[in-house]
Coordinates of N, CA and C in Angstrom, one line a residue:
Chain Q
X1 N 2.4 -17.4 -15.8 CA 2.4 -17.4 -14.4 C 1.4 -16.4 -13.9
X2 N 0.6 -16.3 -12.3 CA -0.2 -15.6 -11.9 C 0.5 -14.3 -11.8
X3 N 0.2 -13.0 -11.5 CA 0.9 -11.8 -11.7 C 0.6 -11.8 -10.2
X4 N 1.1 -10.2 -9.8 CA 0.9 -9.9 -8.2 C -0.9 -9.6 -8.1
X5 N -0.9 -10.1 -7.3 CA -2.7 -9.8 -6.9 C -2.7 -8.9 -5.8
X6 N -4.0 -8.1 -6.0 CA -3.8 -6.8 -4.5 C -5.5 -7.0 -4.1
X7 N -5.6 -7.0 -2.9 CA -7.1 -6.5 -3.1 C -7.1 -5.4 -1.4
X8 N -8.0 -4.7 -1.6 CA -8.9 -4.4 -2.0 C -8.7 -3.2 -3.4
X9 N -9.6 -3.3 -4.6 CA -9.1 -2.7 -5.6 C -9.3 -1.2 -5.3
X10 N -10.4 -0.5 -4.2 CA -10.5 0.3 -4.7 C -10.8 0.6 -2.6
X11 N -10.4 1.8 -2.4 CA -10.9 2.1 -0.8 C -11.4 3.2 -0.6
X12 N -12.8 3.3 0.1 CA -12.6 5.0 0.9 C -12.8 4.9 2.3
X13 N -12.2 5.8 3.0 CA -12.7 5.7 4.2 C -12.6 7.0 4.9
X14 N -12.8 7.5 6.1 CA -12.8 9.0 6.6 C -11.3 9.2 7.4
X15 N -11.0 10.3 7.4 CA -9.9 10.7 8.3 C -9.8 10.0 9.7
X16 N -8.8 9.1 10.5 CA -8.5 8.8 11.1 C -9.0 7.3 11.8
X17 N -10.0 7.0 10.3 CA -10.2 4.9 10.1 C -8.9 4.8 9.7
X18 N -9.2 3.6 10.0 CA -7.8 2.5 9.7 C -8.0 1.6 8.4
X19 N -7.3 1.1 8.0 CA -7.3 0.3 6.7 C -6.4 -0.8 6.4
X20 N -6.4 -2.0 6.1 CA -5.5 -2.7 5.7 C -5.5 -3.4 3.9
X21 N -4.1 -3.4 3.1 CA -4.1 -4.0 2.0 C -3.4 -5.2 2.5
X22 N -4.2 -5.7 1.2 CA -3.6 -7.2 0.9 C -2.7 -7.4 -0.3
X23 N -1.8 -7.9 -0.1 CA -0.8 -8.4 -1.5 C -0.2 -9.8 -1.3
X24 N -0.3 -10.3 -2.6 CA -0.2 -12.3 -2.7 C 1.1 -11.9 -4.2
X25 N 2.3 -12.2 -3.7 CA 3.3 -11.6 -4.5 C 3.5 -13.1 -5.5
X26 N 4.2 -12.9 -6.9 CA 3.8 -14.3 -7.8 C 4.9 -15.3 -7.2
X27 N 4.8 -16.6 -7.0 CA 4.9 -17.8 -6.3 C 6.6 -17.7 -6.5
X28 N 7.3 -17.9 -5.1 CA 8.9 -18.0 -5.3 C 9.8 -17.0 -5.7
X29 N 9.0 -15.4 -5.8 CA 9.6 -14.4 -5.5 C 9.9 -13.9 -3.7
X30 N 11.5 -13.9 -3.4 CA 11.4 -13.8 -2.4 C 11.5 -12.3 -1.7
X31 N 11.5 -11.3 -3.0 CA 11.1 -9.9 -2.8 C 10.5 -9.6 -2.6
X32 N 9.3 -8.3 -1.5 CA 8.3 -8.3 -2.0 C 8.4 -6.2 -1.5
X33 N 7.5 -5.7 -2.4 CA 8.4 -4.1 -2.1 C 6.3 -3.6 -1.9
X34 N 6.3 -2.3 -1.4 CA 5.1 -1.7 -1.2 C 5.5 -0.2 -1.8
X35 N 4.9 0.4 -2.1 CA 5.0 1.5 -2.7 C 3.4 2.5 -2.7
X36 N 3.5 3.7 -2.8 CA 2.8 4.7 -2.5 C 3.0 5.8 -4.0
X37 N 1.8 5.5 -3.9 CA 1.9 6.6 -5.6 C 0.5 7.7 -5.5
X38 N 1.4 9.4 -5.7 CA 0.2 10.2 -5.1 C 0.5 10.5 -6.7
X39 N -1.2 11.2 -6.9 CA -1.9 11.2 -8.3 C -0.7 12.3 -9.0
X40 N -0.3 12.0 -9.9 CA 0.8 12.6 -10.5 C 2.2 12.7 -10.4
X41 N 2.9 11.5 -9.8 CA 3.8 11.5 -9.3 C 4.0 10.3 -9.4
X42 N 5.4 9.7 -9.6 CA 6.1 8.5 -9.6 C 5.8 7.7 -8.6
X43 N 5.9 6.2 -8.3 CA 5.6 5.8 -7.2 C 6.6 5.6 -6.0
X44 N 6.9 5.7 -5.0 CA 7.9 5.9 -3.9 C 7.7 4.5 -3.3
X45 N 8.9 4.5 -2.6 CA 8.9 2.9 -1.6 C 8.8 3.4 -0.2
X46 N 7.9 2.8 -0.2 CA 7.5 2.4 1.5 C 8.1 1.5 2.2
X47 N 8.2 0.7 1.8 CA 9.1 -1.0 2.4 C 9.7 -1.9 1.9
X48 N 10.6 -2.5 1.6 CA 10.8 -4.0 1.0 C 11.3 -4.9 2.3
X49 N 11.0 -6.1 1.8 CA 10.8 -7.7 2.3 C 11.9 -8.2 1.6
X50 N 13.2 -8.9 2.2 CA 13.0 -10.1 2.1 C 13.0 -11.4 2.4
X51 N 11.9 -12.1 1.8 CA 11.6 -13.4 2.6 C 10.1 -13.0 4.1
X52 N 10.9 -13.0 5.0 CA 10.0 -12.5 5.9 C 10.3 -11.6 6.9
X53 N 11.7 -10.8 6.3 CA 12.3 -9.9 7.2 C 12.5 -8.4 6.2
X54 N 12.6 -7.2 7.0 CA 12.4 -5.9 6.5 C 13.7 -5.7 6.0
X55 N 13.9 -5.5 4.8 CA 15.0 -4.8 4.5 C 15.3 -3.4 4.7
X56 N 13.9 -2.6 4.1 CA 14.6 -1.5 4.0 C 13.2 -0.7 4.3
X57 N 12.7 0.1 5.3 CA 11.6 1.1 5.5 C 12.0 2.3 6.2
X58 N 13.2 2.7 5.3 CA 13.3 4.3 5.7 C 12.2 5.3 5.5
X59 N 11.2 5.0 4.6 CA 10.8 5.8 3.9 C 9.2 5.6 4.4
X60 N 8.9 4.6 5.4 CA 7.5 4.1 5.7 C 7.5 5.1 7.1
X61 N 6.3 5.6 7.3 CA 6.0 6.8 8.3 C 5.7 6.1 9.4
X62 N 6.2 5.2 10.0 CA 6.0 4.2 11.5 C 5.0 5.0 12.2
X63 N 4.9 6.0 12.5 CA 3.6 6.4 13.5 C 2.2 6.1 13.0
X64 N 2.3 6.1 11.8 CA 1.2 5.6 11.2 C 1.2 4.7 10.4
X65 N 2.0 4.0 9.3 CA 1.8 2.8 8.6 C 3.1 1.3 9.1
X66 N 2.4 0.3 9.2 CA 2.8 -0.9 9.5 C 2.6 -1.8 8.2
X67 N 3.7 -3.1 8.4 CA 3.2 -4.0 7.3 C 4.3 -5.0 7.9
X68 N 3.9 -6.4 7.4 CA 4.2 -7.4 7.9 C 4.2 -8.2 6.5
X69 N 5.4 -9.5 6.4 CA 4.5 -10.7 5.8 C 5.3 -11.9 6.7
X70 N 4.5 -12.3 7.4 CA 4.7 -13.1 8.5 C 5.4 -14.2 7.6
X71 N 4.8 -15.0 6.7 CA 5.2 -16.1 6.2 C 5.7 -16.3 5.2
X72 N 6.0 -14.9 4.7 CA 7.5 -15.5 3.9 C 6.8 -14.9 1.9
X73 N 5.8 -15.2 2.7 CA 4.9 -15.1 1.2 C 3.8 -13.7 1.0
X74 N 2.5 -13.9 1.1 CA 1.8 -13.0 1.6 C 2.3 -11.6 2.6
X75 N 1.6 -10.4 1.7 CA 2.0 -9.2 2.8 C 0.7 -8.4 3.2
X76 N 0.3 -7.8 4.1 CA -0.1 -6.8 4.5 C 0.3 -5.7 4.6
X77 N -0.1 -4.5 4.6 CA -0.3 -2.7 4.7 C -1.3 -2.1 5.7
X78 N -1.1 -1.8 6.5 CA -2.0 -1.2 7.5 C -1.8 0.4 7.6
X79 N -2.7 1.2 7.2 CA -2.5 2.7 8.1 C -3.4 2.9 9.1
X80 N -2.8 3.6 9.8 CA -3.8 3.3 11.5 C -3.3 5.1 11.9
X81 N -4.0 6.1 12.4 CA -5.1 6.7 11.7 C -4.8 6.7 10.4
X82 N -5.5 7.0 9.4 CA -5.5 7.5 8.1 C -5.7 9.5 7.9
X83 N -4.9 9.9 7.2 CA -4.8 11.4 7.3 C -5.0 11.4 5.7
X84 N -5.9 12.3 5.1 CA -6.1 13.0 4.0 C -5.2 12.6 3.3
X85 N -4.0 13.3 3.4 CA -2.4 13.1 2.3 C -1.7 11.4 1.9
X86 N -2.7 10.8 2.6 CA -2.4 9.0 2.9 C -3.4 8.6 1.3
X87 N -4.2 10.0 0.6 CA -4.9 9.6 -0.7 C -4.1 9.0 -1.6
X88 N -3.8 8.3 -2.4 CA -3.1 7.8 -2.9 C -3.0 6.0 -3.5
X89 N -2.4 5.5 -4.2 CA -2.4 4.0 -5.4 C -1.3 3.7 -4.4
X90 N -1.9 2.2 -3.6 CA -0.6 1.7 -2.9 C -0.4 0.0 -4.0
X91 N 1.2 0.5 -4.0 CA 1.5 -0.8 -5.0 C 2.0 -1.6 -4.7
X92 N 1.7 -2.9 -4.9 CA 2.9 -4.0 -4.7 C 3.9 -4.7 -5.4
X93 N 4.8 -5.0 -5.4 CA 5.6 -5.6 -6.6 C 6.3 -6.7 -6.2
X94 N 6.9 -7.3 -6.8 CA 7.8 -8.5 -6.0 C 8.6 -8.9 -7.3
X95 N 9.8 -9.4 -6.6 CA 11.4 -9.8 -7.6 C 12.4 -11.2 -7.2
X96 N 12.6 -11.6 -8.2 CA 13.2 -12.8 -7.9 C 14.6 -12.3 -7.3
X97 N 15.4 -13.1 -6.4 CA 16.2 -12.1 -5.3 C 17.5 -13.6 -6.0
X98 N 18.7 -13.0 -6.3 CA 20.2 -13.5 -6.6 C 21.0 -12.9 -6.5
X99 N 22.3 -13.4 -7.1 CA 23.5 -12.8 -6.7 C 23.2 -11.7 -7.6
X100 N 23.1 -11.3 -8.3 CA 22.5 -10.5 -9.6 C 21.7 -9.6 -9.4
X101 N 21.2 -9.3 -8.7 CA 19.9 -8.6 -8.6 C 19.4 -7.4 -9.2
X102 N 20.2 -6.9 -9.8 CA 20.1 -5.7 -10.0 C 19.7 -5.8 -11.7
X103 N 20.5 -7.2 -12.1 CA 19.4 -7.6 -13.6 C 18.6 -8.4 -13.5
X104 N 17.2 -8.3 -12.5 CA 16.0 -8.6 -12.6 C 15.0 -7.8 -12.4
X105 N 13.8 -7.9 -13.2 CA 12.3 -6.7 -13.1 C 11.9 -7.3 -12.3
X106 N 11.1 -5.8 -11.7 CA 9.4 -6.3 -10.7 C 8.5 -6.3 -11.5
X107 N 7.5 -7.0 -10.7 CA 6.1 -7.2 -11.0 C 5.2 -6.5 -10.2
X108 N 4.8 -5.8 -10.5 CA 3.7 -4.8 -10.2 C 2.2 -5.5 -10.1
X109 N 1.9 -5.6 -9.0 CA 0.6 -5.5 -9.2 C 0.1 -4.1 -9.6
X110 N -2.2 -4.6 -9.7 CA -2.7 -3.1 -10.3 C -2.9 -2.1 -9.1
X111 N -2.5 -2.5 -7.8 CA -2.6 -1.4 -7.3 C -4.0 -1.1 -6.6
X112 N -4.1 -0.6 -5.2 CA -5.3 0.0 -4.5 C -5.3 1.0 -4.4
X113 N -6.5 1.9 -4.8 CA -7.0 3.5 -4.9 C -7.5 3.3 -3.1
X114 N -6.6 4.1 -2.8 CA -7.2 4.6 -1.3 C -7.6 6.1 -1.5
X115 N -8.8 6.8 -0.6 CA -9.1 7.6 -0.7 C -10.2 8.4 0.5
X116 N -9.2 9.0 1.2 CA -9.4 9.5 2.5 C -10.1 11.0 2.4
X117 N -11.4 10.3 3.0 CA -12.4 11.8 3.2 C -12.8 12.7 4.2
Chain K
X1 N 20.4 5.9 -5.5 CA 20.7 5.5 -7.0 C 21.0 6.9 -7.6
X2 N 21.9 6.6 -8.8 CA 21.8 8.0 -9.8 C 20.6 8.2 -10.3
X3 N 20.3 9.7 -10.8 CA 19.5 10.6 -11.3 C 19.4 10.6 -12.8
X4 N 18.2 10.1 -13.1 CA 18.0 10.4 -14.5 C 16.8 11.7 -14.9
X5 N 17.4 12.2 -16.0 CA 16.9 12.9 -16.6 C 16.0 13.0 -17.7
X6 N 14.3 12.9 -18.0 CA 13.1 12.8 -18.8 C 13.0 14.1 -19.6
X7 N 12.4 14.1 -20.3 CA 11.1 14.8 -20.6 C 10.2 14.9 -20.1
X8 N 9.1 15.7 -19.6 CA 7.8 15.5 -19.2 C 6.9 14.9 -19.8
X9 N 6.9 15.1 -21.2 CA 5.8 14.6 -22.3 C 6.4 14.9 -23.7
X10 N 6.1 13.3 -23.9 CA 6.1 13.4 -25.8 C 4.9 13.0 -26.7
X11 N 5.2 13.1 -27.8 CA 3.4 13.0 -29.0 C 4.2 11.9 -29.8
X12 N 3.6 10.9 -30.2 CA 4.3 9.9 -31.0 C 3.0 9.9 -32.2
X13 N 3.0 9.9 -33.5 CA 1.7 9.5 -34.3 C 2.0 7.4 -34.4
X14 N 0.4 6.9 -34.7 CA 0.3 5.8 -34.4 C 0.9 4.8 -35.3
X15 N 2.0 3.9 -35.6 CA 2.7 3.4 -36.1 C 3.8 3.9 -36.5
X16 N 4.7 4.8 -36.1 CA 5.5 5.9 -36.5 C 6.2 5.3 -35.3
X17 N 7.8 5.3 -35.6 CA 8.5 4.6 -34.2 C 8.3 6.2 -33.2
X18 N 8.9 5.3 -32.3 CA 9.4 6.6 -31.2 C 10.4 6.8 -30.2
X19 N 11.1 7.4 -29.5 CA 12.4 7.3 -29.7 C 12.4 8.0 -28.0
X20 N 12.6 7.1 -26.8 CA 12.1 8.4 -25.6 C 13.4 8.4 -24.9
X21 N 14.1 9.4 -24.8 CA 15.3 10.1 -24.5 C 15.4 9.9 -22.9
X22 N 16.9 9.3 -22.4 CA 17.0 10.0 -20.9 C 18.7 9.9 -20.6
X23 N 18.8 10.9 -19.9 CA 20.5 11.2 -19.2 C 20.5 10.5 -18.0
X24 N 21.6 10.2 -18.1 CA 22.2 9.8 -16.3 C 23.6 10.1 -16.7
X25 N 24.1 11.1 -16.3 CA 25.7 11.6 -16.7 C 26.2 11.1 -15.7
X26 N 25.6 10.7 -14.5 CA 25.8 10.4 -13.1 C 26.3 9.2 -13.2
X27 N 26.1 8.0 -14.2 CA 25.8 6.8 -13.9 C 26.9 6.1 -13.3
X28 N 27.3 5.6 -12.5 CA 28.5 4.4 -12.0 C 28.5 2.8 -12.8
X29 N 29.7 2.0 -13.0 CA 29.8 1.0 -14.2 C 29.2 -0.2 -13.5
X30 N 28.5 0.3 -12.2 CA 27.4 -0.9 -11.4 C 26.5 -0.4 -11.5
X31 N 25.8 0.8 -12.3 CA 24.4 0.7 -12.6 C 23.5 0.1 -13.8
X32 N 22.6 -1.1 -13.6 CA 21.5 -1.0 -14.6 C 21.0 -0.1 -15.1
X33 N 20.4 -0.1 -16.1 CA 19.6 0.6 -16.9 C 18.3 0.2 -17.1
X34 N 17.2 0.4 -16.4 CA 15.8 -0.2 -16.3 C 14.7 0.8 -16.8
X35 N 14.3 0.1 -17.7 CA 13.3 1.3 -18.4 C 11.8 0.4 -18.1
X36 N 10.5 1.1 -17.1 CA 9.3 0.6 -17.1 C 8.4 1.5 -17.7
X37 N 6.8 1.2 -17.9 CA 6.2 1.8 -18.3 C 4.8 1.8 -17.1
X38 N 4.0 2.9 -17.6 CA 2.7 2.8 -16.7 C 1.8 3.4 -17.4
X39 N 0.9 2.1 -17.3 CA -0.7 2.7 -18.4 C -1.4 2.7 -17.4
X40 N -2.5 3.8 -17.8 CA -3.3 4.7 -16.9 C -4.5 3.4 -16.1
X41 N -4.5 3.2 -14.9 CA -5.2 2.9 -14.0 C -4.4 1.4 -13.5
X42 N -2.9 1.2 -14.1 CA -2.6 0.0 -13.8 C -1.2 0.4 -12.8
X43 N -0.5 -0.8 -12.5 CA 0.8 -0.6 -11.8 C 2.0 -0.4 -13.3
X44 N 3.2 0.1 -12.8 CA 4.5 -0.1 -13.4 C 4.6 -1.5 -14.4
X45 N 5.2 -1.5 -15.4 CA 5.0 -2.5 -16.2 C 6.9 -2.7 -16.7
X46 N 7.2 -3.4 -16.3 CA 8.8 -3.5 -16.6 C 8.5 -3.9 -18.3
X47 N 9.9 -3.1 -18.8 CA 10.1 -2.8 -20.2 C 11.1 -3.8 -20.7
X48 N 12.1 -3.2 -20.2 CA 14.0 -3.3 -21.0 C 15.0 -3.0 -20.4
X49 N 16.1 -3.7 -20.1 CA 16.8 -3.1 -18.9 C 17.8 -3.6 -19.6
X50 N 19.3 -2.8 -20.0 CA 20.7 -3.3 -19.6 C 21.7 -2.8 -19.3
X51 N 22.8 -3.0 -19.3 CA 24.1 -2.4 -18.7 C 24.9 -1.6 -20.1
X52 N 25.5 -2.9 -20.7 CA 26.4 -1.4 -21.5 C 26.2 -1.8 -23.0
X53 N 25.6 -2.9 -23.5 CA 25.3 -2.8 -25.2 C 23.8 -3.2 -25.0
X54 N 23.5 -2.6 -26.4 CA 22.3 -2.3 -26.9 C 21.3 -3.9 -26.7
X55 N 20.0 -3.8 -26.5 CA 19.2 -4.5 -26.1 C 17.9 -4.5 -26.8
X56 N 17.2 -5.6 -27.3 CA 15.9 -5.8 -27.5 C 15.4 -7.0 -26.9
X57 N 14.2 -6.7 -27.3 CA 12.8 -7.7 -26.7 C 11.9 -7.4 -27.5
X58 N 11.1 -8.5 -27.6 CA 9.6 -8.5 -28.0 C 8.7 -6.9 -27.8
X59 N 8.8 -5.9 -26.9 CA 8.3 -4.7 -26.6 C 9.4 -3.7 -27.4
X60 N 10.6 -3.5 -26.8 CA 11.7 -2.1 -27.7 C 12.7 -2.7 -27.5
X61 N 13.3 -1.4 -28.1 CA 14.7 -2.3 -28.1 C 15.2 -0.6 -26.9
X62 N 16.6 -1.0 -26.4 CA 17.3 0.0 -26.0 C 18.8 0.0 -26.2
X63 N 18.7 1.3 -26.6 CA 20.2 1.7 -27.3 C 20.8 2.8 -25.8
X64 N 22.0 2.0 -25.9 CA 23.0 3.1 -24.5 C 23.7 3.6 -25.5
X65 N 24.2 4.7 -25.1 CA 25.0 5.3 -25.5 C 26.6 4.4 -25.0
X66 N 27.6 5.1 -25.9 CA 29.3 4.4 -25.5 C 29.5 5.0 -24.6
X67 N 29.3 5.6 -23.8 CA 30.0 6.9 -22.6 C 29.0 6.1 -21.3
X68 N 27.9 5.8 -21.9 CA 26.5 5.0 -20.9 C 25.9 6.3 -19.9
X69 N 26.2 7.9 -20.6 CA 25.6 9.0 -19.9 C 24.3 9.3 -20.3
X70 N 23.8 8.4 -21.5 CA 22.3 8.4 -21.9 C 21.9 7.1 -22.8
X71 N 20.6 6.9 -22.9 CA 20.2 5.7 -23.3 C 18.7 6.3 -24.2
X72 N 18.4 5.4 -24.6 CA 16.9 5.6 -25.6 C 16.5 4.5 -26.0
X73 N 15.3 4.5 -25.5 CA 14.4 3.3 -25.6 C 13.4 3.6 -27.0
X74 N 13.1 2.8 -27.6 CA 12.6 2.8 -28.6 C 11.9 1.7 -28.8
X75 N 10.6 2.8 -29.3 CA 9.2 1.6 -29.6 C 9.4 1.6 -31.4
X76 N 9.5 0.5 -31.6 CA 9.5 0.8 -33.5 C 8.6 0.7 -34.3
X77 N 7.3 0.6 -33.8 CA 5.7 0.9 -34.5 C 5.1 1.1 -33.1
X78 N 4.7 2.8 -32.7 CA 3.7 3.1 -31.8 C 2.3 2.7 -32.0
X79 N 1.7 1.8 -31.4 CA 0.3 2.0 -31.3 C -0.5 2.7 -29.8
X80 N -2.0 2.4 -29.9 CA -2.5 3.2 -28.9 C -2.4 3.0 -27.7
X81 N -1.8 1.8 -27.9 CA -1.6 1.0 -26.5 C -0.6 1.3 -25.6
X82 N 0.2 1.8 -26.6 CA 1.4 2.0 -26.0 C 1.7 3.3 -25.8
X83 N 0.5 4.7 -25.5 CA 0.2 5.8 -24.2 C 0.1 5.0 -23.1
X84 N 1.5 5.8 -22.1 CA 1.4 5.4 -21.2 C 2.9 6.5 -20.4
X85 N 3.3 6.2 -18.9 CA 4.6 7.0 -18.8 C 5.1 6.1 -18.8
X86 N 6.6 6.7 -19.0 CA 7.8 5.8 -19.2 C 8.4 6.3 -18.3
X87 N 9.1 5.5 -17.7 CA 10.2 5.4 -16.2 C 11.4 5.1 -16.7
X88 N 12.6 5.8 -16.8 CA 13.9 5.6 -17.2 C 14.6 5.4 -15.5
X89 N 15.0 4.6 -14.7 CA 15.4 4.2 -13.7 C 17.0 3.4 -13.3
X90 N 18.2 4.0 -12.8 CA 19.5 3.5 -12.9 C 19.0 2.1 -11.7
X91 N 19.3 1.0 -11.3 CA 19.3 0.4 -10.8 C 20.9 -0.5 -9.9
X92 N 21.5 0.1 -8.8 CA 23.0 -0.7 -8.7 C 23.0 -1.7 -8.2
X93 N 23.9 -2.6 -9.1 CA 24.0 -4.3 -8.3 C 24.7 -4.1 -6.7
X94 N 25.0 -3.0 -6.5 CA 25.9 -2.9 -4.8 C 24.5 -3.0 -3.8
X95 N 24.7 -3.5 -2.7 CA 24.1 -3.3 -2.1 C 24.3 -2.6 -0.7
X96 N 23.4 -1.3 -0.7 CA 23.5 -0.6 0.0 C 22.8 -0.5 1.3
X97 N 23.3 -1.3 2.1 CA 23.0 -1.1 3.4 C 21.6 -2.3 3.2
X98 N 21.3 -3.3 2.4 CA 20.4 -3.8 2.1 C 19.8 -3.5 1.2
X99 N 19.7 -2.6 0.9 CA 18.4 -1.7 -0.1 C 18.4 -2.8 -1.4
X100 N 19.6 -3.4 -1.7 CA 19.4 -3.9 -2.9 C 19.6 -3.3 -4.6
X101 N 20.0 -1.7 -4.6 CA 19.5 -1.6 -6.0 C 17.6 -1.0 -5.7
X102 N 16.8 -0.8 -4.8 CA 15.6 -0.4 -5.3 C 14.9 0.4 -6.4
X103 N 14.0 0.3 -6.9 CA 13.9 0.9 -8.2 C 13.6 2.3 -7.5
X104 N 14.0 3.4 -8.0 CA 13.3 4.9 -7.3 C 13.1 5.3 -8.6
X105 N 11.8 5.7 -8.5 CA 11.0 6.0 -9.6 C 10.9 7.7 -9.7
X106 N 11.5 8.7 -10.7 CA 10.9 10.0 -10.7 C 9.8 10.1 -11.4
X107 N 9.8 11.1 -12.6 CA 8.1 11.5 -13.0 C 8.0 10.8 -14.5
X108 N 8.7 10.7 -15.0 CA 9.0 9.8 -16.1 C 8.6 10.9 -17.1
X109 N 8.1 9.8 -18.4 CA 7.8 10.5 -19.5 C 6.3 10.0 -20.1
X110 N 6.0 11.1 -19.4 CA 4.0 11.1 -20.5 C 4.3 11.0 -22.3
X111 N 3.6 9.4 -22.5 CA 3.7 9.5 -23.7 C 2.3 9.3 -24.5
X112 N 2.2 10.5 -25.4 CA 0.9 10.1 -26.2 C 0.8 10.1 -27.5
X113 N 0.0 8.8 -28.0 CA -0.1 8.5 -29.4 C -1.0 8.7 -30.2
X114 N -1.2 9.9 -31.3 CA -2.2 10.0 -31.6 C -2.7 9.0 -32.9
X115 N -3.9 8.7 -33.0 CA -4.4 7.3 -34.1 C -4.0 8.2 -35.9

């Protein structure tokens, strides 16, 4: 099966551009999670999806980052300004969602190098 | 989720098993046991995951302990490939407030194999 696809692979941009990621999570996972990974450090959650509604974004900084997946499938990541400490591997993953859940893995995509100058 | 406890870094020589250690004294009898891995420039790579008896796959096998306050994942011929961190992660089937069980990832364990 296709894995998680991210693009853009690799970003820079200056303090206070805006930026958006793409993530295409693999076909009929109805989870889909975003994550922030600063260089040396485990990766943290930013949001989970599921289907096409927010489960859980305690941890997403609303003044500045947004994300959506309108259709159930496909997600977006937007930071709108971008601040230096926003440097960092944004990941995406996605999981098949059951009564069970908690004995199923994610799938990780490879992840976008953002990098704010 | 409960708290597990790593190593920062281990040295494995190449084909020599290896054996990567983690506590969770914390754990409740609704947590998984999720072990992933991460090689340098990639995302998280799910490993091995179970509840209360020992587990393999094609990648390691993992042994819980009987108490389930520590587990050890084990590679049984290290190659180069397999430098990378390792994420020892409790996962609960409760769901909390939605959350699901999310994976929360601490610093894992830097592992390196020398050839």
């Amino acid at each position: 099966e296709a894995g998680v696809a991210q693009s853009p692979r690799y970003k820079i941009i200056e303090k206070r551009q805006s930026v958006a990621f793409w993530c295409n999570p693999i076909s009929g996972h109805a989870t889909l999670y975003w994550y922030q990974q600063i260089l040396g450090q485990g990766p943290k959650l930013l949001i989970q999806f599921q289907n096409n509604g927010v489960v859980d974004d305690s941890q997403l900084p609303k003044d500045r980052f947004s994300a959506e997946r309108l259709k159930g499938v496909d997600s977006t990541l937007k930071i709108q300004p971008a601040k230096l400490e926003d440097s960092a591997v944004y990941l995406c993953a996605s999981s098949l969602t059951s009564q069970g859940y908690a004995n199923y893995g994610y799938t990780f995509g490879s992840g976008t190098r953002l990098t704010v100058v | 989720d409960a708290k597990t406890t790593q190593p920062n870094s281990m040295e494995s020589n190449e084909e020599e098993p290896v054996h990567l250690p983690c506590n969770h004294s914390t754990i409740s009898g609704t947590d998984y046991i999720h072990w992933y891995r991460q090689l340098p420039s990639q995302g998280p790579e799910y490993v091995i995951h179970g509840l209360t008896s020992n587990v393999n796959n094609r990648m390691a096998s993992l042994a819980i302990a009987e108490d389930r306050k520590s587990s050890t994942l084990i590679l049984h011929r290290a190659t180069l490939r397999d430098a990378a961190v390792y994420y020892c992660i409790l996962r609960s089937t409760l769901n909390y407030g939605g959350s699901q069980g999310n994976l929360i990832f601490g610093k894992g364990t830097k592992l390196s194999v020398k050839p």
